[in-house]
JSON list of C-alpha atoms in Angstrom, two decimals:
[
{"chain": "S", "resi": 462, "resn": "UNK", "atom": "CA", "xyz": [0.00, 0.00, 0.00]},
{"chain": "S", "resi": 463, "resn": "UNK", "atom": "CA", "xyz": [2.61, 2.57, -1.01]},
{"chain": "S", "resi": 464, "resn": "UNK", "atom": "CA", "xyz": [-0.10, 5.14, -1.75]},
{"chain": "S", "resi": 465, "resn": "UNK", "atom": "CA", "xyz": [-1.03, 5.29, 1.94]},
{"chain": "S", "resi": 466, "resn": "UNK", "atom": "CA", "xyz": [2.35, 6.78, 2.83]},
{"chain": "S", "resi": 467, "resn": "UNK", "atom": "CA", "xyz": [1.86, 9.49, 0.21]},
{"chain": "S", "resi": 468, "resn": "UNK", "atom": "CA", "xyz": [-1.65, 10.41, 1.42]},
{"chain": "S", "resi": 469, "resn": "UNK", "atom": "CA", "xyz": [-1.40, 10.18, 5.21]},
{"chain": "S", "resi": 470, "resn": "UNK", "atom": "CA", "xyz": [1.08, 11.56, 7.73]},
{"chain": "S", "resi": 471, "resn": "UNK", "atom": "CA", "xyz": [1.18, 8.24, 9.54]},
{"chain": "S", "resi": 472, "resn": "UNK", "atom": "CA", "xyz": [0.29, 4.79, 8.24]},
{"chain": "S", "resi": 473, "resn": "UNK", "atom": "CA", "xyz": [-0.48, 3.81, 11.84]},
{"chain": "S", "resi": 474, "resn": "UNK", "atom": "CA", "xyz": [-3.67, 5.87, 11.57]},
{"chain": "S", "resi": 475, "resn": "UNK", "atom": "CA", "xyz": [-5.51, 4.07, 8.76]},
{"chain": "S", "resi": 476, "resn": "UNK", "atom": "CA", "xyz": [-7.60, 1.00, 8.05]},
{"chain": "S", "resi": 477, "resn": "UNK", "atom": "CA", "xyz": [-8.29, -0.24, 4.51]},
{"chain": "S", "resi": 478, "resn": "UNK", "atom": "CA", "xyz": [-11.48, -2.23, 3.93]},
{"chain": "S", "resi": 479, "resn": "UNK", "atom": "CA", "xyz": [-12.13, -3.89, 0.57]},
{"chain": "S", "resi": 480, "resn": "UNK", "atom": "CA", "xyz": [-15.39, -2.97, -1.13]},
{"chain": "S", "resi": 481, "resn": "UNK", "atom": "CA", "xyz": [-15.12, -4.92, -4.41]},
{"chain": "S", "resi": 482, "resn": "UNK", "atom": "CA", "xyz": [-13.13, -5.67, -7.53]},
{"chain": "S", "resi": 483, "resn": "UNK", "atom": "CA", "xyz": [-14.34, -4.86, -11.03]},
{"chain": "S", "resi": 484, "resn": "UNK", "atom": "CA", "xyz": [-13.22, -5.56, -14.58]},
{"chain": "S", "resi": 485, "resn": "UNK", "atom": "CA", "xyz": [-12.04, -2.64, -16.69]},
{"chain": "S", "resi": 486, "resn": "UNK", "atom": "CA", "xyz": [-11.44, -2.90, -20.40]},
{"chain": "S", "resi": 487, "resn": "UNK", "atom": "CA", "xyz": [-11.99, -1.70, -23.93]},
{"chain": "S", "resi": 488, "resn": "UNK", "atom": "CA", "xyz": [-15.61, -0.93, -24.67]},
{"chain": "S", "resi": 489, "resn": "UNK", "atom": "CA", "xyz": [-16.36, -0.64, -28.37]},
{"chain": "S", "resi": 490, "resn": "UNK", "atom": "CA", "xyz": [-18.78, -0.90, -31.23]},
{"chain": "S", "resi": 491, "resn": "UNK", "atom": "CA", "xyz": [-16.33, -3.19, -33.03]},
{"chain": "S", "resi": 492, "resn": "UNK", "atom": "CA", "xyz": [-15.27, -6.51, -31.58]},
{"chain": "S", "resi": 493, "resn": "UNK", "atom": "CA", "xyz": [-11.60, -6.54, -32.51]},
{"chain": "S", "resi": 494, "resn": "UNK", "atom": "CA", "xyz": [-10.38, -3.81, -30.10]},
{"chain": "S", "resi": 495, "resn": "UNK", "atom": "CA", "xyz": [-7.75, -5.47, -27.92]},
{"chain": "S", "resi": 496, "resn": "UNK", "atom": "CA", "xyz": [-4.93, -2.90, -27.84]},
{"chain": "S", "resi": 497, "resn": "UNK", "atom": "CA", "xyz": [-4.07, 0.72, -28.41]},
{"chain": "S", "resi": 498, "resn": "UNK", "atom": "CA", "xyz": [-1.90, -0.38, -31.32]},
{"chain": "S", "resi": 499, "resn": "UNK", "atom": "CA", "xyz": [-5.08, -1.81, -32.89]},
{"chain": "S", "resi": 500, "resn": "UNK", "atom": "CA", "xyz": [-6.91, 1.46, -32.29]},
{"chain": "S", "resi": 501, "resn": "UNK", "atom": "CA", "xyz": [-4.16, 3.37, -34.10]},
{"chain": "S", "resi": 502, "resn": "UNK", "atom": "CA", "xyz": [-3.80, 0.81, -36.89]},
{"chain": "S", "resi": 503, "resn": "UNK", "atom": "CA", "xyz": [-7.55, 0.80, -37.62]},
{"chain": "S", "resi": 504, "resn": "UNK", "atom": "CA", "xyz": [-7.91, 4.59, -37.15]},
{"chain": "S", "resi": 505, "resn": "UNK", "atom": "CA", "xyz": [-10.61, 4.10, -34.53]},
{"chain": "S", "resi": 506, "resn": "UNK", "atom": "CA", "xyz": [-11.94, 7.19, -32.72]},
{"chain": "S", "resi": 507, "resn": "UNK", "atom": "CA", "xyz": [-11.22, 6.91, -28.99]},
{"chain": "S", "resi": 508, "resn": "UNK", "atom": "CA", "xyz": [-12.87, 8.60, -26.01]},
{"chain": "S", "resi": 509, "resn": "UNK", "atom": "CA", "xyz": [-10.42, 9.09, -23.13]},
{"chain": "S", "resi": 510, "resn": "UNK", "atom": "CA", "xyz": [-10.88, 9.54, -19.41]},
{"chain": "S", "resi": 511, "resn": "UNK", "atom": "CA", "xyz": [-10.09, 12.87, -17.78]},
{"chain": "S", "resi": 512, "resn": "UNK", "atom": "CA", "xyz": [-6.51, 13.78, -16.95]},
{"chain": "S", "resi": 513, "resn": "UNK", "atom": "CA", "xyz": [-5.64, 12.93, -13.34]},
{"chain": "S", "resi": 514, "resn": "UNK", "atom": "CA", "xyz": [-8.03, 9.99, -13.00]},
{"chain": "S", "resi": 515, "resn": "UNK", "atom": "CA", "xyz": [-6.74, 6.55, -12.10]},
{"chain": "S", "resi": 516, "resn": "UNK", "atom": "CA", "xyz": [-8.07, 5.03, -15.32]},
{"chain": "S", "resi": 517, "resn": "UNK", "atom": "CA", "xyz": [-6.34, 7.76, -17.36]},
{"chain": "S", "resi": 518, "resn": "UNK", "atom": "CA", "xyz": [-3.04, 6.95, -15.65]},
{"chain": "S", "resi": 519, "resn": "UNK", "atom": "CA", "xyz": [-3.45, 3.28, -16.62]},
{"chain": "S", "resi": 520, "resn": "UNK", "atom": "CA", "xyz": [-4.46, 4.24, -20.18]},
{"chain": "S", "resi": 521, "resn": "UNK", "atom": "CA", "xyz": [-1.32, 6.37, -20.54]},
{"chain": "S", "resi": 522, "resn": "UNK", "atom": "CA", "xyz": [0.83, 3.50, -19.21]},
{"chain": "S", "resi": 523, "resn": "UNK", "atom": "CA", "xyz": [-0.71, 1.07, -21.72]},
{"chain": "S", "resi": 524, "resn": "UNK", "atom": "CA", "xyz": [-0.24, 3.52, -24.59]},
{"chain": "S", "resi": 525, "resn": "UNK", "atom": "CA", "xyz": [3.43, 3.88, -23.68]},
{"chain": "S", "resi": 526, "resn": "UNK", "atom": "CA", "xyz": [3.80, 0.09, -23.33]},
{"chain": "S", "resi": 527, "resn": "UNK", "atom": "CA", "xyz": [2.45, -0.24, -26.90]},
{"chain": "S", "resi": 528, "resn": "UNK", "atom": "CA", "xyz": [5.23, 2.15, -28.05]},
{"chain": "S", "resi": 529, "resn": "UNK", "atom": "CA", "xyz": [2.72, 4.91, -28.82]},
{"chain": "S", "resi": 530, "resn": "UNK", "atom": "CA", "xyz": [2.01, 8.50, -27.82]},
{"chain": "S", "resi": 531, "resn": "UNK", "atom": "CA", "xyz": [-1.34, 10.13, -27.15]},
{"chain": "S", "resi": 532, "resn": "UNK", "atom": "CA", "xyz": [-0.97, 12.10, -30.39]},
{"chain": "S", "resi": 533, "resn": "UNK", "atom": "CA", "xyz": [-1.10, 8.81, -32.30]},
{"chain": "S", "resi": 534, "resn": "UNK", "atom": "CA", "xyz": [-4.69, 8.16, -31.15]},
{"chain": "S", "resi": 535, "resn": "UNK", "atom": "CA", "xyz": [-7.66, 9.90, -32.77]},
{"chain": "S", "resi": 536, "resn": "UNK", "atom": "CA", "xyz": [-9.75, 11.35, -29.93]},
{"chain": "S", "resi": 537, "resn": "UNK", "atom": "CA", "xyz": [-7.06, 11.05, -27.24]},
{"chain": "S", "resi": 538, "resn": "UNK", "atom": "CA", "xyz": [-7.82, 14.61, -26.06]},
{"chain": "S", "resi": 539, "resn": "UNK", "atom": "CA", "xyz": [-11.60, 13.98, -25.93]},
{"chain": "S", "resi": 540, "resn": "UNK", "atom": "CA", "xyz": [-12.32, 13.34, -22.27]},
{"chain": "S", "resi": 541, "resn": "UNK", "atom": "CA", "xyz": [-15.13, 11.70, -20.33]},
{"chain": "S", "resi": 542, "resn": "UNK", "atom": "CA", "xyz": [-15.48, 11.95, -16.56]},
{"chain": "S", "resi": 543, "resn": "UNK", "atom": "CA", "xyz": [-17.23, 8.68, -15.77]},
{"chain": "S", "resi": 544, "resn": "UNK", "atom": "CA", "xyz": [-17.51, 5.14, -17.11]},
{"chain": "S", "resi": 545, "resn": "UNK", "atom": "CA", "xyz": [-21.09, 5.97, -18.02]},
{"chain": "S", "resi": 546, "resn": "UNK", "atom": "CA", "xyz": [-19.92, 8.98, -20.07]},
{"chain": "S", "resi": 547, "resn": "UNK", "atom": "CA", "xyz": [-17.54, 6.72, -22.02]},
{"chain": "S", "resi": 548, "resn": "UNK", "atom": "CA", "xyz": [-20.29, 4.21, -22.83]},
{"chain": "S", "resi": 549, "resn": "UNK", "atom": "CA", "xyz": [-22.73, 7.01, -23.67]},
{"chain": "S", "resi": 550, "resn": "UNK", "atom": "CA", "xyz": [-20.26, 8.67, -26.08]},
{"chain": "S", "resi": 551, "resn": "UNK", "atom": "CA", "xyz": [-19.78, 5.36, -27.89]},
{"chain": "S", "resi": 552, "resn": "UNK", "atom": "CA", "xyz": [-23.50, 4.60, -27.98]},
{"chain": "S", "resi": 553, "resn": "UNK", "atom": "CA", "xyz": [-24.21, 8.06, -29.42]},
{"chain": "S", "resi": 554, "resn": "UNK", "atom": "CA", "xyz": [-21.53, 7.64, -32.09]},
{"chain": "S", "resi": 555, "resn": "UNK", "atom": "CA", "xyz": [-19.17, 10.32, -30.75]},
{"chain": "S", "resi": 556, "resn": "UNK", "atom": "CA", "xyz": [-16.47, 7.66, -30.41]},
{"chain": "S", "resi": 557, "resn": "UNK", "atom": "CA", "xyz": [-15.98, 4.04, -31.39]},
{"chain": "S", "resi": 558, "resn": "UNK", "atom": "CA", "xyz": [-13.97, 2.84, -28.38]},
{"chain": "S", "resi": 559, "resn": "UNK", "atom": "CA", "xyz": [-13.00, 3.78, -24.84]},
{"chain": "S", "resi": 560, "resn": "UNK", "atom": "CA", "xyz": [-12.06, 2.24, -21.51]},
{"chain": "S", "resi": 561, "resn": "UNK", "atom": "CA", "xyz": [-14.81, 1.55, -18.94]},
{"chain": "S", "resi": 562, "resn": "UNK", "atom": "CA", "xyz": [-16.24, -1.02, -16.55]},
{"chain": "S", "resi": 563, "resn": "UNK", "atom": "CA", "xyz": [-17.65, -4.28, -17.87]},
{"chain": "S", "resi": 564, "resn": "UNK", "atom": "CA", "xyz": [-21.03, -3.91, -16.17]},
{"chain": "S", "resi": 565, "resn": "UNK", "atom": "CA", "xyz": [-21.97, -0.76, -18.09]},
{"chain": "S", "resi": 566, "resn": "UNK", "atom": "CA", "xyz": [-20.75, -2.25, -21.34]},
{"chain": "S", "resi": 567, "resn": "UNK", "atom": "CA", "xyz": [-22.94, -5.34, -20.95]},
{"chain": "S", "resi": 568, "resn": "UNK", "atom": "CA", "xyz": [-26.03, -3.21, -20.38]},
{"chain": "S", "resi": 569, "resn": "UNK", "atom": "CA", "xyz": [-25.45, -1.36, -23.65]},
{"chain": "S", "resi": 570, "resn": "UNK", "atom": "CA", "xyz": [-24.74, -4.29, -26.00]},
{"chain": "S", "resi": 571, "resn": "UNK", "atom": "CA", "xyz": [-21.24, -3.04, -26.75]},
{"chain": "S", "resi": 572, "resn": "UNK", "atom": "CA", "xyz": [-18.22, -5.31, -27.01]},
{"chain": "S", "resi": 573, "resn": "UNK", "atom": "CA", "xyz": [-15.91, -5.66, -24.01]},
{"chain": "S", "resi": 574, "resn": "UNK", "atom": "CA", "xyz": [-12.26, -6.76, -23.88]},
{"chain": "S", "resi": 575, "resn": "UNK", "atom": "CA", "xyz": [-10.84, -7.00, -20.34]},
{"chain": "S", "resi": 576, "resn": "UNK", "atom": "CA", "xyz": [-7.62, -5.10, -19.72]},
{"chain": "S", "resi": 577, "resn": "UNK", "atom": "CA", "xyz": [-7.30, -5.34, -15.94]},
{"chain": "S", "resi": 578, "resn": "UNK", "atom": "CA", "xyz": [-9.12, -5.78, -12.67]},
{"chain": "S", "resi": 579, "resn": "UNK", "atom": "CA", "xyz": [-9.53, -2.72, -10.46]},
{"chain": "S", "resi": 580, "resn": "UNK", "atom": "CA", "xyz": [-9.80, -3.00, -6.68]},
{"chain": "S", "resi": 581, "resn": "UNK", "atom": "CA", "xyz": [-11.98, -0.59, -4.72]},
{"chain": "S", "resi": 582, "resn": "UNK", "atom": "CA", "xyz": [-11.18, -0.04, -1.06]},
{"chain": "S", "resi": 583, "resn": "UNK", "atom": "CA", "xyz": [-12.39, 2.27, 1.66]},
{"chain": "S", "resi": 584, "resn": "UNK", "atom": "CA", "xyz": [-9.50, 3.99, 3.42]},
{"chain": "S", "resi": 585, "resn": "UNK", "atom": "CA", "xyz": [-10.43, 5.46, 6.78]},
{"chain": "S", "resi": 586, "resn": "UNK", "atom": "CA", "xyz": [-8.64, 6.79, 9.84]},
{"chain": "S", "resi": 587, "resn": "UNK", "atom": "CA", "xyz": [-8.61, 4.33, 12.74]},
{"chain": "S", "resi": 588, "resn": "UNK", "atom": "CA", "xyz": [-10.14, 6.90, 15.09]},
{"chain": "S", "resi": 589, "resn": "UNK", "atom": "CA", "xyz": [-13.23, 6.98, 12.85]},
{"chain": "S", "resi": 590, "resn": "UNK", "atom": "CA", "xyz": [-13.28, 3.28, 11.98]},
{"chain": "S", "resi": 591, "resn": "UNK", "atom": "CA", "xyz": [-15.04, 2.30, 15.21]},
{"chain": "S", "resi": 592, "resn": "UNK", "atom": "CA", "xyz": [-17.76, 4.96, 14.89]},
{"chain": "S", "resi": 593, "resn": "UNK", "atom": "CA", "xyz": [-21.20, 3.28, 14.77]},
{"chain": "S", "resi": 594, "resn": "UNK", "atom": "CA", "xyz": [-22.05, 4.57, 11.29]},
{"chain": "S", "resi": 595, "resn": "UNK", "atom": "CA", "xyz": [-18.76, 3.30, 9.83]},
{"chain": "S", "resi": 596, "resn": "UNK", "atom": "CA", "xyz": [-19.16, -0.07, 11.53]},
{"chain": "S", "resi": 597, "resn": "UNK", "atom": "CA", "xyz": [-22.73, -0.29, 10.20]},
{"chain": "S", "resi": 598, "resn": "UNK", "atom": "CA", "xyz": [-21.44, 0.38, 6.66]},
{"chain": "S", "resi": 599, "resn": "UNK", "atom": "CA", "xyz": [-18.69, -2.25, 6.97]},
{"chain": "S", "resi": 600, "resn": "UNK", "atom": "CA", "xyz": [-21.21, -4.77, 8.28]},
{"chain": "S", "resi": 601, "resn": "UNK", "atom": "CA", "xyz": [-23.54, -3.93, 5.38]},
{"chain": "S", "resi": 602, "resn": "UNK", "atom": "CA", "xyz": [-20.72, -4.70, 2.91]},
{"chain": "S", "resi": 603, "resn": "UNK", "atom": "CA", "xyz": [-20.50, -8.13, 4.52]},
{"chain": "S", "resi": 604, "resn": "UNK", "atom": "CA", "xyz": [-24.24, -8.76, 4.34]},
{"chain": "S", "resi": 605, "resn": "UNK", "atom": "CA", "xyz": [-25.77, -11.37, 2.07]},
{"chain": "S", "resi": 606, "resn": "UNK", "atom": "CA", "xyz": [-27.85, -8.62, 0.45]},
{"chain": "S", "resi": 607, "resn": "UNK", "atom": "CA", "xyz": [-24.81, -6.57, -0.61]},
{"chain": "S", "resi": 608, "resn": "UNK", "atom": "CA", "xyz": [-22.72, -9.61, -1.57]},
{"chain": "S", "resi": 609, "resn": "UNK", "atom": "CA", "xyz": [-25.57, -10.95, -3.67]},
{"chain": "S", "resi": 610, "resn": "UNK", "atom": "CA", "xyz": [-26.00, -7.60, -5.40]},
{"chain": "S", "resi": 611, "resn": "UNK", "atom": "CA", "xyz": [-22.31, -7.52, -6.35]},
{"chain": "S", "resi": 612, "resn": "UNK", "atom": "CA", "xyz": [-22.44, -11.12, -7.54]},
{"chain": "S", "resi": 613, "resn": "UNK", "atom": "CA", "xyz": [-25.32, -10.24, -9.87]},
{"chain": "S", "resi": 614, "resn": "UNK", "atom": "CA", "xyz": [-23.41, -7.35, -11.46]},
{"chain": "S", "resi": 615, "resn": "UNK", "atom": "CA", "xyz": [-21.46, -8.43, -14.54]},
{"chain": "S", "resi": 616, "resn": "UNK", "atom": "CA", "xyz": [-17.72, -7.89, -14.06]},
{"chain": "S", "resi": 617, "resn": "UNK", "atom": "CA", "xyz": [-17.79, -7.37, -10.28]},
{"chain": "S", "resi": 618, "resn": "UNK", "atom": "CA", "xyz": [-16.18, -9.70, -7.74]},
{"chain": "S", "resi": 619, "resn": "UNK", "atom": "CA", "xyz": [-16.89, -9.77, -4.00]},
{"chain": "S", "resi": 620, "resn": "UNK", "atom": "CA", "xyz": [-14.13, -12.18, -2.94]},
{"chain": "S", "resi": 621, "resn": "UNK", "atom": "CA", "xyz": [-12.67, -9.78, -0.33]},
{"chain": "S", "resi": 622, "resn": "UNK", "atom": "CA", "xyz": [-15.65, -7.49, 0.25]},
{"chain": "S", "resi": 623, "resn": "UNK", "atom": "CA", "xyz": [-15.73, -6.31, 3.86]},
{"chain": "S", "resi": 624, "resn": "UNK", "atom": "CA", "xyz": [-12.26, -7.70, 4.59]},
{"chain": "S", "resi": 625, "resn": "UNK", "atom": "CA", "xyz": [-9.69, -5.51, 6.33]},
{"chain": "S", "resi": 626, "resn": "UNK", "atom": "CA", "xyz": [-6.87, -5.34, 3.80]},
{"chain": "S", "resi": 627, "resn": "UNK", "atom": "CA", "xyz": [-4.51, -3.11, 5.78]},
{"chain": "S", "resi": 628, "resn": "UNK", "atom": "CA", "xyz": [-4.19, -2.05, 9.36]},
{"chain": "S", "resi": 629, "resn": "UNK", "atom": "CA", "xyz": [-0.80, -1.12, 10.75]},
{"chain": "S", "resi": 630, "resn": "UNK", "atom": "CA", "xyz": [-1.00, -2.31, 14.36]},
{"chain": "S", "resi": 631, "resn": "UNK", "atom": "CA", "xyz": [2.42, -1.21, 15.63]}
]
C-alpha cells in the first residue's frame, strides 16, 4: 500500500477495507479492439478519461507500453469523466472505443475486452473506523444482500468485500 504513505502523515492511523473488484477494459462498437496499437492501426476514434483519473493513468501507461504516444490516437484529447460517459459517447456515435467497466458495457450491448481488474477499497482513519455509522457500513458490505447484489453485477467480484486489507498495528 505505497499510496497510503503518500496520502497520510502516519500509516499507523488508517484501516483499509475492501469494497469490491471490477473488470475494466476496452468498450467498443467493433469486436476486434484489444490494444491501443489496434486502435491506431484501424484509425478508430477513442474517447479518453479525464486527466488525473486513475483510469487515465493506466491508459497512458498502456499507450506507452504499446510504443505509442497520445498524439497517435484519434480522440485522445476527448475526455469523459465517468464510465457511463464513455459508454454514452460510444453509444451516441461520438467515439468508437474507450475504456470503462464491464457492467456498463454489458447493459449497452457493446463489445468488451478485459484489460485489468480494479480493486476498490475504503481507506479510513482508525479513530473513525469504530464509529457506529462506519461499523454499520462495513457490516452492510459483509451482508448477504450486498454480496448478492455484487455477484449479480457483470464484471464485479466480492471475494474480499468487507475484509480488512490493511491495518498497521504497531
